[in-house]
Structures are given as structure tokens and as C-alpha cells.
Coordinates of C-alpha atoms in Angstrom, one line a residue:
Chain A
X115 CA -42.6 -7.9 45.8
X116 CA -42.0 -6.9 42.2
X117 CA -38.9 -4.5 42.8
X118 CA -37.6 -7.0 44.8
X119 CA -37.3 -9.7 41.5
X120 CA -36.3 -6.6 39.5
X121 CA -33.1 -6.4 41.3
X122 CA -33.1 -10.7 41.5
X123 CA -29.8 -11.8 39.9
X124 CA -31.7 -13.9 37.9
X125 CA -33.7 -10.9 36.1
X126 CA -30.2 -9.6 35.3
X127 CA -29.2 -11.8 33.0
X128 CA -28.3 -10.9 29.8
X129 CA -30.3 -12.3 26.8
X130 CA -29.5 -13.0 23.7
X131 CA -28.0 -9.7 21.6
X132 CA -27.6 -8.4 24.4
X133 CA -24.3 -5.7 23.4
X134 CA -21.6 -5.9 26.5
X135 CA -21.0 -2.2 25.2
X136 CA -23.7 -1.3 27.5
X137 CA -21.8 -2.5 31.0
X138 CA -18.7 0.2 30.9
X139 CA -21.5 3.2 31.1
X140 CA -23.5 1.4 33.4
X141 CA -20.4 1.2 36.1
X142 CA -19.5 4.2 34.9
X143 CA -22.9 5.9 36.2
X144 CA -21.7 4.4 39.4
X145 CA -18.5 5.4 39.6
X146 CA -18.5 9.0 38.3
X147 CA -21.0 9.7 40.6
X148 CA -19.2 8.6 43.7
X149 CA -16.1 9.7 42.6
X150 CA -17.7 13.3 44.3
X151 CA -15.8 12.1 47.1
X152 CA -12.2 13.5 45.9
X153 CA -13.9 16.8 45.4
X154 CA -15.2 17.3 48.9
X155 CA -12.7 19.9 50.0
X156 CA -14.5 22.1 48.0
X157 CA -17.3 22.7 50.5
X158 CA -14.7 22.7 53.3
X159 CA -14.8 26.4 53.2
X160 CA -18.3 27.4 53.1
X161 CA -19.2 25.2 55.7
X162 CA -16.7 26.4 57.8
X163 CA -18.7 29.8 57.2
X164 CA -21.8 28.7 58.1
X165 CA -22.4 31.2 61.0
X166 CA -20.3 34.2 59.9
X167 CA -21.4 34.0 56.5
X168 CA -17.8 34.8 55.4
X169 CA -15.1 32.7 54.2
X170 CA -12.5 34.6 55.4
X171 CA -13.9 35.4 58.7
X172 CA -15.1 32.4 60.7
X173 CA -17.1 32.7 63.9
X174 CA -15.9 30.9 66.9
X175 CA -18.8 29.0 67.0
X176 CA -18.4 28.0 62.9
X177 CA -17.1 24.3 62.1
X178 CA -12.9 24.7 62.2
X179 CA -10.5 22.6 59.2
X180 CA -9.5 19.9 61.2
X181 CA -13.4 19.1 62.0
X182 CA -14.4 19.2 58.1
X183 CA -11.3 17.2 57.7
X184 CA -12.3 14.2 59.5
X185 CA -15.8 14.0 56.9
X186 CA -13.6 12.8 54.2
X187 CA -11.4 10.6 56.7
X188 CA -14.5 8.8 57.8
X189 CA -15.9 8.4 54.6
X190 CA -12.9 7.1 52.9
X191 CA -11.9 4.4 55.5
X192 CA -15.9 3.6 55.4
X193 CA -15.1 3.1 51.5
X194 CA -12.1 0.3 52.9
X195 CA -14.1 -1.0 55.2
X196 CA -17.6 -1.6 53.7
X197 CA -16.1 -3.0 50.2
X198 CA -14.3 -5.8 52.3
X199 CA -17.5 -6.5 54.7
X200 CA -20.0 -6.0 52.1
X201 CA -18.1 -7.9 48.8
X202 CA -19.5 -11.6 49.6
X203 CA -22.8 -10.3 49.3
X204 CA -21.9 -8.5 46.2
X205 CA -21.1 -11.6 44.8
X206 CA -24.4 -13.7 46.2
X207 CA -26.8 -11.0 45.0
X208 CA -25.3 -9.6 42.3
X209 CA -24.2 -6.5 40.9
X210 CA -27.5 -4.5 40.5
X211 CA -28.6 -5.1 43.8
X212 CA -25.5 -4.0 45.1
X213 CA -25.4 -0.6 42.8
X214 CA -29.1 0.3 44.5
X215 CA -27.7 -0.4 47.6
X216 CA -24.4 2.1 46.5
X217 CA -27.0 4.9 45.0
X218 CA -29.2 4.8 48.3
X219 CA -26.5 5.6 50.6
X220 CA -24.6 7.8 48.9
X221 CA -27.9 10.0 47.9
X222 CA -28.7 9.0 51.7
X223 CA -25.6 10.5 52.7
X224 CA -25.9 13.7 51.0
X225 CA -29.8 14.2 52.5
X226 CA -28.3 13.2 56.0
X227 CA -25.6 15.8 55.6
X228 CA -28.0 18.2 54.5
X229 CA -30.2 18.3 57.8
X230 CA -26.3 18.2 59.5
X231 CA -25.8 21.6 57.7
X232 CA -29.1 22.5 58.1
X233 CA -29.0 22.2 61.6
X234 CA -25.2 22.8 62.3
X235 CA -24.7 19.4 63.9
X236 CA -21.1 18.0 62.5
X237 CA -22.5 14.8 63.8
X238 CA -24.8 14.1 61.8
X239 CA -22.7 15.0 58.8
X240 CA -20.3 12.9 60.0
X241 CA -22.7 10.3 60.5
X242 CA -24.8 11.5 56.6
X243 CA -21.7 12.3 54.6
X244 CA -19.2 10.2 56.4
X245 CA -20.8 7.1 57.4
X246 CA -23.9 6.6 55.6
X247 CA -22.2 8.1 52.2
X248 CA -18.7 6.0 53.1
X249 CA -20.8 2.8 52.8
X250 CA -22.1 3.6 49.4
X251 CA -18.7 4.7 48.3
X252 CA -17.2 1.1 49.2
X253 CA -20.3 -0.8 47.7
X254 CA -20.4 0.8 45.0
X255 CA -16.9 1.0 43.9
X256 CA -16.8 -2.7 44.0
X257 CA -20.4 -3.3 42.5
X258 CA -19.3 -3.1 38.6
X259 CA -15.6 -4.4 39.0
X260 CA -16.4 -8.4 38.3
X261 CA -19.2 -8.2 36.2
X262 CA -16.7 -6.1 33.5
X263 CA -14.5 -8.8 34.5
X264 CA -16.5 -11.3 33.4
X265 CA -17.8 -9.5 30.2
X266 CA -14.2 -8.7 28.8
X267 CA -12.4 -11.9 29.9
X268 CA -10.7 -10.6 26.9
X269 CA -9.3 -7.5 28.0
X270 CA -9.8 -7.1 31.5
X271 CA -7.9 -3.8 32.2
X272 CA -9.4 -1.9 29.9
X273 CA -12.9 -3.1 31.0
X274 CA -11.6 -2.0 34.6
X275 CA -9.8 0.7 33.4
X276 CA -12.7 2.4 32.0
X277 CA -14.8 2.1 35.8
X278 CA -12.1 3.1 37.2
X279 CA -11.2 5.8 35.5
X280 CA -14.8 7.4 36.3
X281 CA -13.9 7.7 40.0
X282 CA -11.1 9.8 38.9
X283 CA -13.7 11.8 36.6
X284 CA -15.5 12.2 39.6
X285 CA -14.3 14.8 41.0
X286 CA -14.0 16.3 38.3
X287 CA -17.8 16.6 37.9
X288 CA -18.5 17.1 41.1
X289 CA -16.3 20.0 42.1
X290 CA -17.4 22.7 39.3
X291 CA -21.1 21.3 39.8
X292 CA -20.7 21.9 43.6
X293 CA -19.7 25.3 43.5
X294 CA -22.2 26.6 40.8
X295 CA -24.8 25.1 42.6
X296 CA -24.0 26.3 46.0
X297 CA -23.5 29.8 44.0
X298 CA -27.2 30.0 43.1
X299 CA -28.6 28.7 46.7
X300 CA -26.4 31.3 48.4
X301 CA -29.1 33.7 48.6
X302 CA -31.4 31.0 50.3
X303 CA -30.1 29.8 52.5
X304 CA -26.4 29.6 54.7
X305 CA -23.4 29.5 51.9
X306 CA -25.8 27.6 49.9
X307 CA -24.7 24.7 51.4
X308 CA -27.6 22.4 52.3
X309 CA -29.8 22.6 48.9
X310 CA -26.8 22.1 46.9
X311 CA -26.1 18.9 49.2
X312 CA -30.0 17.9 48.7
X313 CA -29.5 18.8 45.3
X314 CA -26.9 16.8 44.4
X315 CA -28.0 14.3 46.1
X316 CA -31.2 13.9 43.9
X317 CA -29.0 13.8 40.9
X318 CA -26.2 11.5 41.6
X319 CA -29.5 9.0 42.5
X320 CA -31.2 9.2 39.1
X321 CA -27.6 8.9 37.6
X322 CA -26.8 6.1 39.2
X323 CA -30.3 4.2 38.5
X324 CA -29.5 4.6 35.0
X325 CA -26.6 2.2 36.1
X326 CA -28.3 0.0 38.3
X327 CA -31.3 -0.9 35.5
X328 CA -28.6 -1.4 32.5
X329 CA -26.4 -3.5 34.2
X330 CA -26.8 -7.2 33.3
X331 CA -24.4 -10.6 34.2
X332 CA -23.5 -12.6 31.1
X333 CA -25.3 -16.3 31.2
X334 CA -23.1 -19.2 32.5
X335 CA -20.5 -20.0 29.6
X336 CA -20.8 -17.3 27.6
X337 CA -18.0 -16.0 26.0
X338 CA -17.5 -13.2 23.5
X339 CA -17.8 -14.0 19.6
X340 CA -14.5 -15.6 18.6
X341 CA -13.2 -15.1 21.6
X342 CA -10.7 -18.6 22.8
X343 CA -9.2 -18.7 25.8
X344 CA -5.7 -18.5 25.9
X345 CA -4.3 -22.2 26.2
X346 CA -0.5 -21.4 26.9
X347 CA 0.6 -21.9 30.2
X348 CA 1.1 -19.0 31.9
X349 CA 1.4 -19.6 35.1
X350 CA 0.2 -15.8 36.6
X351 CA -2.9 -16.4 35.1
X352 CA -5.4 -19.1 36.8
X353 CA -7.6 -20.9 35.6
X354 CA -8.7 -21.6 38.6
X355 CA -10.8 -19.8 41.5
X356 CA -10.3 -19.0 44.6
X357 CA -12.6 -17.8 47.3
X358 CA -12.7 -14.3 49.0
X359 CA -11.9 -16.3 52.7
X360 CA -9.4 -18.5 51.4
X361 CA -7.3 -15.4 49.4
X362 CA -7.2 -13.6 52.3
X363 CA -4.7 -16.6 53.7
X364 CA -2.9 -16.6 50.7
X365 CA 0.7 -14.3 50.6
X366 CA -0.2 -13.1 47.3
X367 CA -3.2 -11.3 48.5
X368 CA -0.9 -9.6 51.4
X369 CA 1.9 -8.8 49.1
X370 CA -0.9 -7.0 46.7
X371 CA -2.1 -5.4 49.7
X372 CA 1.7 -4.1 50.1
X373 CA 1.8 -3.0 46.5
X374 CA -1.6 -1.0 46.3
X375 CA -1.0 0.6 49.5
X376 CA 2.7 1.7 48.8
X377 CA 1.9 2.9 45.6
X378 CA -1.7 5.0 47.1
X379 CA 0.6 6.5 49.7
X380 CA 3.4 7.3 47.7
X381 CA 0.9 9.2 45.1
X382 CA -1.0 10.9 47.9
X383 CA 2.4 12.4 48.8
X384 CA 2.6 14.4 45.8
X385 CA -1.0 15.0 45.7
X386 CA -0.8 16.3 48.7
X387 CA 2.1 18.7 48.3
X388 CA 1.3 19.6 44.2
X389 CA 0.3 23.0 45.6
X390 CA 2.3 24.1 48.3
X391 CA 5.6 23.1 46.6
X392 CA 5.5 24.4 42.9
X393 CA 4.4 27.9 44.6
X394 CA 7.2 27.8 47.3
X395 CA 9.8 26.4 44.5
X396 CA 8.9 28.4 41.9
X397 CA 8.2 31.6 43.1
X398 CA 8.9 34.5 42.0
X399 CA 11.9 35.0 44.1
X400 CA 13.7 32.0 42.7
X401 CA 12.1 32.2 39.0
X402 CA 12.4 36.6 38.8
X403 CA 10.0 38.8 39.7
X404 CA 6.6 37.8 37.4
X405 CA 7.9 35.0 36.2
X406 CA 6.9 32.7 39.6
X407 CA 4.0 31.0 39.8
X408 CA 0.8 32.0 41.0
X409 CA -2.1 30.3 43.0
X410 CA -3.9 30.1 40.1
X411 CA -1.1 28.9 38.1
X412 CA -1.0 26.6 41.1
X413 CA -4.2 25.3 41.0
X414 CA -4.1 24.6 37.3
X415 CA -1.3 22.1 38.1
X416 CA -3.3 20.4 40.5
X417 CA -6.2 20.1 37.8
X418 CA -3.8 18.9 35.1
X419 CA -2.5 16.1 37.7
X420 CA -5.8 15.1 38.1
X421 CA -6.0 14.6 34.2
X422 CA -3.4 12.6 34.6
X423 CA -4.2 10.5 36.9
X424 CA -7.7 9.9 35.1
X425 CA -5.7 9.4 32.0
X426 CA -3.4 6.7 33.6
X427 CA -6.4 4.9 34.9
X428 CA -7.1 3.9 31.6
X429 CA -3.7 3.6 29.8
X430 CA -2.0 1.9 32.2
X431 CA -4.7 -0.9 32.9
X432 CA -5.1 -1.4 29.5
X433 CA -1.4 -1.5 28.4
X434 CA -1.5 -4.3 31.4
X435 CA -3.4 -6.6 28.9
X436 CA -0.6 -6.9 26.8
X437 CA 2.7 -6.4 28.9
X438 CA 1.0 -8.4 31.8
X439 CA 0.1 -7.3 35.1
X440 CA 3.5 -7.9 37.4
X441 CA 5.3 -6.1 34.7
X442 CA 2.8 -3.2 34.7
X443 CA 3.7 -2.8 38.4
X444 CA 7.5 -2.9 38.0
X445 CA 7.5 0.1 35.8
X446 CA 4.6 1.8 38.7
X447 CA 7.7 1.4 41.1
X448 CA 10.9 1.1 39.3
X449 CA 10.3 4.4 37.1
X450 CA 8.0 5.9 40.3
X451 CA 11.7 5.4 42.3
X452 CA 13.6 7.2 39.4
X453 CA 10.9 9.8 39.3
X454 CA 10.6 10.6 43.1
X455 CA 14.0 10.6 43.4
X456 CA 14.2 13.2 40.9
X457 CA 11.6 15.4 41.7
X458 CA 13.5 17.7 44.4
X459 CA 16.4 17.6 41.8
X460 CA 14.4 19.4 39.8
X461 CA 13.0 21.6 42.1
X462 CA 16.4 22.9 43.1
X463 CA 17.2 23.5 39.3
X464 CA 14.5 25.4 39.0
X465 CA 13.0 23.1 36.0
X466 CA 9.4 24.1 35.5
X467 CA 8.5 22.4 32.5
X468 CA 10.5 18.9 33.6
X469 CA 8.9 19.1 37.3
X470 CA 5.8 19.3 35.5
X471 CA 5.9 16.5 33.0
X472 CA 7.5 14.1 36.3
X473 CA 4.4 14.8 37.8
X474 CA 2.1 14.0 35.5
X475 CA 3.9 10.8 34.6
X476 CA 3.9 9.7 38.4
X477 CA 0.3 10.8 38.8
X478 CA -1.2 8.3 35.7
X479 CA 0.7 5.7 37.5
X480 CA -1.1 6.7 40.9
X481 CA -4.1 6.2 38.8
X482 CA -2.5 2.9 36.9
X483 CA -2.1 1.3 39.9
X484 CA -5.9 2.0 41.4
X485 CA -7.3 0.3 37.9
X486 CA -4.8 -2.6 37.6
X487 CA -5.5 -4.4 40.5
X488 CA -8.5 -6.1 39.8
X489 CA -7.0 -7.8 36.9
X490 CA -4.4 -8.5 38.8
X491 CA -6.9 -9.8 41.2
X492 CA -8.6 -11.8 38.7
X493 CA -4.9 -13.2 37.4
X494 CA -3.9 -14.7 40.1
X495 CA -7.5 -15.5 42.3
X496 CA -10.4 -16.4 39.2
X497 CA -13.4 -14.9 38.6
X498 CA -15.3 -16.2 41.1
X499 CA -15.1 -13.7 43.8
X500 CA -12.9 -11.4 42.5
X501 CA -15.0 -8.6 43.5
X502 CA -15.3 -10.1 46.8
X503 CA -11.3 -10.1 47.4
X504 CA -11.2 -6.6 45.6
X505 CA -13.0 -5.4 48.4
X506 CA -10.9 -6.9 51.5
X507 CA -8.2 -5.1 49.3
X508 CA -9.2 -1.8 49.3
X509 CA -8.4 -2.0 53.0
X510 CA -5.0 -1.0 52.3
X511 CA -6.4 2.2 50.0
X512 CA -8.1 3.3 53.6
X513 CA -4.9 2.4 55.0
X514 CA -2.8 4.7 53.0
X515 CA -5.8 7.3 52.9
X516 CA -4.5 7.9 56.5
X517 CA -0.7 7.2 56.4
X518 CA 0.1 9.6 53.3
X519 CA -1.2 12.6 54.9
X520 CA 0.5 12.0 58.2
X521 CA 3.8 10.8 56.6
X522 CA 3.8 14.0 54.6
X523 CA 2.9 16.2 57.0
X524 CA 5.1 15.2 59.8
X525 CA 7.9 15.2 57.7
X526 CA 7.5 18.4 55.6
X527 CA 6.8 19.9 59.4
X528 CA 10.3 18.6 60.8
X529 CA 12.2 19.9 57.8
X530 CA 10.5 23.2 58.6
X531 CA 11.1 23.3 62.0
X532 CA 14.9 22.7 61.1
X533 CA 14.7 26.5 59.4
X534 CA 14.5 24.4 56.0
X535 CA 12.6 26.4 52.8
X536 CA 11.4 25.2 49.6
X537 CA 12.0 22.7 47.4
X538 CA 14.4 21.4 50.3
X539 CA 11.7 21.3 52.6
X540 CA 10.1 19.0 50.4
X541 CA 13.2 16.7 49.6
X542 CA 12.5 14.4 52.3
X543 CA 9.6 13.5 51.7
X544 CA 10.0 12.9 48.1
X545 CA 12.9 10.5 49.0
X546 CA 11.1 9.1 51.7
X547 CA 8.7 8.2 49.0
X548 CA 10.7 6.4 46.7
X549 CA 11.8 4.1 49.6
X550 CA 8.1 3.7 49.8
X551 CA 8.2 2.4 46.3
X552 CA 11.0 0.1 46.8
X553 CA 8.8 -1.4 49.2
X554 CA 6.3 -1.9 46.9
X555 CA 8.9 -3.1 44.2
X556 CA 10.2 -5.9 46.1
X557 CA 6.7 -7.1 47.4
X558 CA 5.7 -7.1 43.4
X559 CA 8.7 -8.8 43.0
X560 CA 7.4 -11.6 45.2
X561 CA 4.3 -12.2 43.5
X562 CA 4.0 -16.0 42.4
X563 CA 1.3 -18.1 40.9
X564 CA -1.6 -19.1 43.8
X565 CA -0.9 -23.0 45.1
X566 CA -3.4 -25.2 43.9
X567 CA -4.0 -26.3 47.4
X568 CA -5.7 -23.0 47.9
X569 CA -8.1 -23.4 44.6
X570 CA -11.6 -24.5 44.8
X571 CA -12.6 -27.8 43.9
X572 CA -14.2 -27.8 40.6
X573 CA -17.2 -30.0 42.4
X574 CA -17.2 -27.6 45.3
X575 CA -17.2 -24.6 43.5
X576 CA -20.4 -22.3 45.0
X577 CA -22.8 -21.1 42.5
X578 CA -22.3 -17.3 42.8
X579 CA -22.1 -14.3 39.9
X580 CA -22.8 -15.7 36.9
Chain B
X248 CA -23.5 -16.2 18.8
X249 CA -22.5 -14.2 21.4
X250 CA -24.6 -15.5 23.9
X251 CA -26.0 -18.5 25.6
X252 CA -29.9 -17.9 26.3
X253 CA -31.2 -17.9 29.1
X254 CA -34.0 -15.0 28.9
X255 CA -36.6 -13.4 30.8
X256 CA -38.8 -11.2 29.4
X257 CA -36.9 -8.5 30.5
X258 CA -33.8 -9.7 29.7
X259 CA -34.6 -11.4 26.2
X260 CA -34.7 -7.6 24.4
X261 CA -31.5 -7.3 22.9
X262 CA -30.0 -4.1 22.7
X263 CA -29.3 -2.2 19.7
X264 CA -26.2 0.1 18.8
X265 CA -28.0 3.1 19.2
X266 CA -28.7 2.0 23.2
X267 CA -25.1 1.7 23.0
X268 CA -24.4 5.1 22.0
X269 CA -27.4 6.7 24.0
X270 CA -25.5 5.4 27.2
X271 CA -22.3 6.4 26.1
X272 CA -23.5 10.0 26.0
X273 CA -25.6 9.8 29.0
X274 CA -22.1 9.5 30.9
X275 CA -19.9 11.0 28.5
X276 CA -21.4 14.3 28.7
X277 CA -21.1 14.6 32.4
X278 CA -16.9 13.4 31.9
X279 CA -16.2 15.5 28.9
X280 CA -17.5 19.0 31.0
X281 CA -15.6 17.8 34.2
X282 CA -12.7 17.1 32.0
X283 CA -13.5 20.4 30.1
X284 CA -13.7 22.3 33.4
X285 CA -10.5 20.9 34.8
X286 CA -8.8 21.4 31.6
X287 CA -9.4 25.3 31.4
X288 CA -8.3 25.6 35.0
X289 CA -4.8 23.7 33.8
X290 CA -4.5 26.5 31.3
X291 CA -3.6 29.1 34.1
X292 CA -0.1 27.3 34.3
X293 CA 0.4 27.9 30.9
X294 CA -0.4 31.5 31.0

């Protein structure tokens, strides 16, 4: 069938000329589009107005929080769980294979969620959105990550960094395009929720074909113009490969494990209380009367940690090319300690602008530590399958997906319950945090060069991405 | 040389700079009004 050697591995390989320029926007159309994911809340309260037509006034029969909350649950541990089932394929068939795959469920999901909405079944939106969606988040966050790898052997971070940093952009797109859409279907149909989930659907598919057709795998031994590899020892970073199976026996992989999902739930924390605590700090009976800050105030800072945290997916994975990746993640947790610590300090001083500023700086390194790891990856395990064992990794992101919420929630609840207000509601959980981080620290710490004995023999090496 | 050949026909067609920069914008639109949108709403803490 011709679409099926379209998507061959061997029709994606690049000729000669070809400009490696071309990858970043290719797995950038990937991963812009499915970072839509981080902005789901935003339909979490039209659809829980379906029946009633009113946001403020649900109907007992409309769709209730904790029921939209578990779409995005299921569709981020899907995101774990497919990228670690689906990564050895990734590798056998290649990347744009894969990327259809991503674009076709993800679309998929949106057009399953639709008829969900349509028909108010939260099944089938668990089972569109959720499930369906969840897979192509997974593949498809993993689909680009070794080809840029393998194009910018060079400077691997800030290949990665770039992908990476269009799942934090993601949202960004997807939230204001969300709620102008659903603005001009409300007349149409309930909250305007189902054609803007068709509607979206169709265009996050032709955006991510663009990335599916201009994607290309180098040819074998190629290597950029003037580009030598470096031929100092340094011992954390191989030369060798190592397979997806065999990393998953190694302790490096579980200490990176520890160190990705430290860092994820430690950032979710503040993520998750941005909101909540600079209104209840700084309010206006703590700050004078007009001088506290709003919920529009409020949700500017959540917008400008988002920033951020797109901004540290970038600077932090590419500052890893030079300073090295184990350093990289000593600053993530020996400045993230420092910072946590200091965040209900400065709460309880009342210092706006310095709150702020801590903030953003320990939101870029949320974001540094979600584009680091596949160099880090490809440091310590090869080429070979890194996007294989980047998959099996991203376990612990679905991991901490679930434990940051409940770790913030139960403790921010007990503080409560003790008659505690405030910034000093908050405090143990920001401490709690930073002992969260020295967790990570030490497992960094801990992070040595692969044994050889788990390497693939050069004469056994499989023949997979090019 | 940048490359090692091993063409197809699709493949062989090399790609010029201004596919470069046509991609670039095909993506960077999308981020730059995201990042635009997000931006304006950060203003309100200013305010």
C-alpha cells in the first residue's frame, strides 16, 4: 500500500542537503499540539454546565469537579504508560510512523470526546479524551525525542529543549483557542462544547501532519559538518548503547526515575497552590486595603509561571550542554531546596516582588528538569533506544502526576483543619517539598557511569533508528 | 558534506533555507500568540 511505504523508515531518510533545521519544527508540530493537555481545566467548567446551561448554577444531573478531574488523571497516566509500552516500537518503526500514530489518537480523542459531550456520557470521554487521547499524548511525546538526539549529537539539550519546550507552549495555545472557540459555538449547541472539541480536533491533526511528513532520520554515520566527537574520556557520557530492557535493570535508570519524579512532584506543588496562596497571603488584609491581590492579579501569576516554565525548558537543557547534565540537576535540587525553603519565609514577610521572582526561578527548573532528561538519558544509555528508555521513564511523570496533588492537598487540608490561615497553611507543604528535593539530590548524587557489562555488543547491536 | 546518501526519490530533494524558515513560522506563529496571550494575562499582576 503506498501510505504504508510513505510512513516506511526507509522513505524517511534524509538525503543529501537535507537541512536538520527542519526536525525542531517538525517535533514541535507534535508537541505544541499535545501539549493541549495542560490546558484542559479550561473546559472543566462548561462541561460541568452542560444541562443547566450555567456555570454558576449546575444541575444535579450535570457532570460534578471531581468527575472532570479524573479526564486529565486518565489521560496523563495513559501519557506514562503508553510511552513506556509503546517506545520499542518507536524505535523499530521509526519516528514518523509513530507521530501518525500520536496525531490519530489524539484527534481520535477529541472526536470520541465529542460524541461523550454530545451525548452526555462521561464514559466515553473518559474513554475519547482520557484513553484514546492519553495514548497519543505518550506516543507522541516520545516520537521526536531520539531523532533530535541523533541530529544534534552536538548539542543535545537544546535539540530536546526546543521539543520540549512546545509541550509547555501547549497549553498556552490551546487554552485561549479553547475558549474563543467554545465562545462562538455557544449559540449552537450546549456551552459550545462538542464543535469546539471536533474543531480542535481537525486542527491539531493537520498540525501535526505537517510534523509527521517533515520529519526525516539522518543516514547511518552521518554526522554534522565539522562536527568531531569528543575523544576525552568522560566517563558520564557513553559511547556505548544500551537497550530499553536491559536499562530498566540498571540503578541508573531507577535513580533517574527518582530524580524526574521528585523534581515533577515537587513543581506540581507550587503549581498547584500558585493561586490559592498569593491571594490568601497577599490579600488585601495583610497587604492594606487595595493593595491585595486579585483573582485576576492571580491568574496573571499563574500565566507568568507558565512562561517560566516554557522558558526553563529551553535554558536549562541547553545550559546542560555545557555545564553537563548531573550538574544541571544539582542546581534543580540544591537551589530548588534553598528556594522552597524560602518561599513561606517570604510569604510571612509579605515580599510580593521576591515570592514572585522564587517562583518563576523554581518553575524554569520544573520545566529544566522535564527537557534534560533525555540527554541525560542519552549520556549515560546511547542512542540506540533512547527514546525507548525515555518512555519507561516517563512512568515516574504519571507517578508524580498523582502523588503532587494528593501530597498537597492532604497536607494544605491538615494545616487547615488545625485552624491554620495563609501563608502558614501553606508552609508545610512547601517544606515538605524541599525534603522532596533532597531526595532527588542524593539520588542525582548517586548517578555513575553504566557498567559495560550492561552495554551491547558491538556485533550484537540490533539494527533499529537510524 | 553533511550527509551520507542514501536517497529515495522522496528523500533525495534537499531542502532549502527558505523551507527552513517556512516551518519555523508555521509553528512559531501558533507559540508567539499562546505566549502573547499568556503574557497579557501576566500583566494583570503588574497592574
Amino acid at each position: 500500500m503506498a501510505t504504508d511505504s510513505l510512513l516506511d523508515r526507509s522513505r524517511t531518510i534524509a538525503g543529501p542537503g537535507f537541512n536538520r533545521w527542519l526536525i525542531p519544527p517538525a517535533a514541535l508540530a507534535i508537541h505544541l499540539a499535545i501539549g493541549q493537555a495542560y490546558a484542559f481545566s479550561v473546559f472543566k467548567k462548561p462541561m460541568g454546565a452542560l444541562i443547566s446551561g450555567n456555570v454558576d448554577a449546575p444541575a444535579p444531573a450535570d457532570w460534578t469537579p471531581a468527575q472532570l478531574g479524573v479526564i486529565f488523571s486518565i489521560a496523563i497516566v495513559l501519557l506514562g504508560l503508553s510511552a513506556a509500552v509503546f517506545g520499542k516500537w518507536l524505535e523499530r518503526v521509526g519516528p514518523r510512523k509513530a507521530m501518525l500514530a500520536s496525531a490519530l489518537c489524539f484527534s481520535g480523542g477529541f472526536f470520541i470526546g465529542a460524541l461523550g459531550v454530545h451525548l452526555h456520557s462521561i464514559w466515553l470521554v473518559y474513554f475519547g479524551y482520557g484513553f484514546v487521547g492519553g495514548i497519543g499524548l505518550g506516543i507522541g511525546y516520545i516520537s521526536p525525542v531520539s531523532t533530535l538526539i541523533k541530529w544534534f549529537p552536538d548539542r543535545p539539550g537544546v535539540a530536546t529543549g526546543m521539543a520540549i519546550m512546545g509541550f509547555g507552549g501547549g497549553a498556552m495555545i490551546g487554552s485561549p483557542l479553547a475558549v474563543a472557540l467554545m465562545d462562538h459555538y455557544k449559540a449552537s449547541a450546549p456551552m459550545g462544547v462538542a464543535p469546539t472539541f471536533l474543531t480542535m480536533g481537525l486542527i491539531y491533526l493537520l498540525f501535526m501532519l505537517f510534523g509527521v511528513f517533515t520529519i526525516r532520520v539522518p543516514a547511518e554515520g552521518w554526522k554534522p559538518e565539522g562536527y568531531v566527537p569528543p575523544t576525552t574520556a568522560n566517563a558520564m557520557i557513553t559511547t556505548h548503547n544500551v537497550d530499553a530492557d536491559t536499562a530498566i535493570k540498571t540503578p541508573q535508570f531507577w535513580l533517574l526515575w527518582v530524580v524526574l519524579c521528585m523534581n515533577v512532584t515537587a513543581g506540581i506543588g507550587v503549581l498547584e497552590t500558585a493561586s490559592p496562596l498569593i491571594q490568601e497571603t497577599f490579600s488585601d488584609k495583610s497587604m492594606g486595603a487595595g493593595l491585595g491581590v486579585t483573582a485576576a492579579a492571580a491568574a496573571g501569576f499563574v500565566g507568568l509561571l507558565s512562561l517560566f516554565n516554557l522558558l526553563g525548558r529551553f535554558f536549562w537543557s541547553s545550559a546542560s550542554d555545557k555545564i553537563g547534565r548531573k550538574p544541571t540537576y544539582m542546581i534543580y535540587f540544591g537551589l530548588g531546596i534553598v528556594l522552597y525553603a524560602l518561599v513561606p519565609t517570604l510569604a510571612a514577610s509579605a515580599s510580593l516582588s521576591l515570592f514572585v521572582i522564587v517562583s518563576c526561578v523554581i518553575l524554569s527548573m520544573y520545566g529544566g528538569g522535564f527537557a534534560t532528561i533525555p540527554a541525560y538519558l542519552r549520556d549515560l544509555f546511547g542512542t540506540m533506544q533512547v527514546g525507548a528508555i525515555h518512555g519507561r521513564l516517563l512512568t515516574a511523570w504519571s507517578t508524580a502526576g498523582v502523588l503532587g496533588p494528593l501530597i498537597v492537598n492532604f497536607l494544605h487540608e491538615s494545616q487547615k483543619s488545625k485552624g491554620l490561615t495563609g501563608a502558614a497553611a501553606y508552609q508545610t507543604v512547601f517544606y515538605t517539598m524541599a525534603g522532596l528535593l533532597v531526595i532527588g539530590f542524593l539520588a542525582n548524587l548517586l548517578v555513575k557511569a553504566v557498567d559495560a557489562r550492561y552495554h551491547v555488543k558491538e556485533a550484537a547491536a540490533p539494527k533499529v533508528a537510524a | 558534506m553533511e550527509t551520507k546518501t542514501n536517497s529515495t526519490p522522496e528523500a533525495a530533494a534537499s531542502s532549502s533555507s527558505l523551507q527552513v524558515a517556512l516551518a519555523w513560522v508555521y509553528v512559531g506563529v501558533p507559540l508567539l500568540w499562546g505566549v502573547s496571550q499568556t503574557f497579557i494575562k501576566a500583566l494583570a499582576l503588574f497592574k
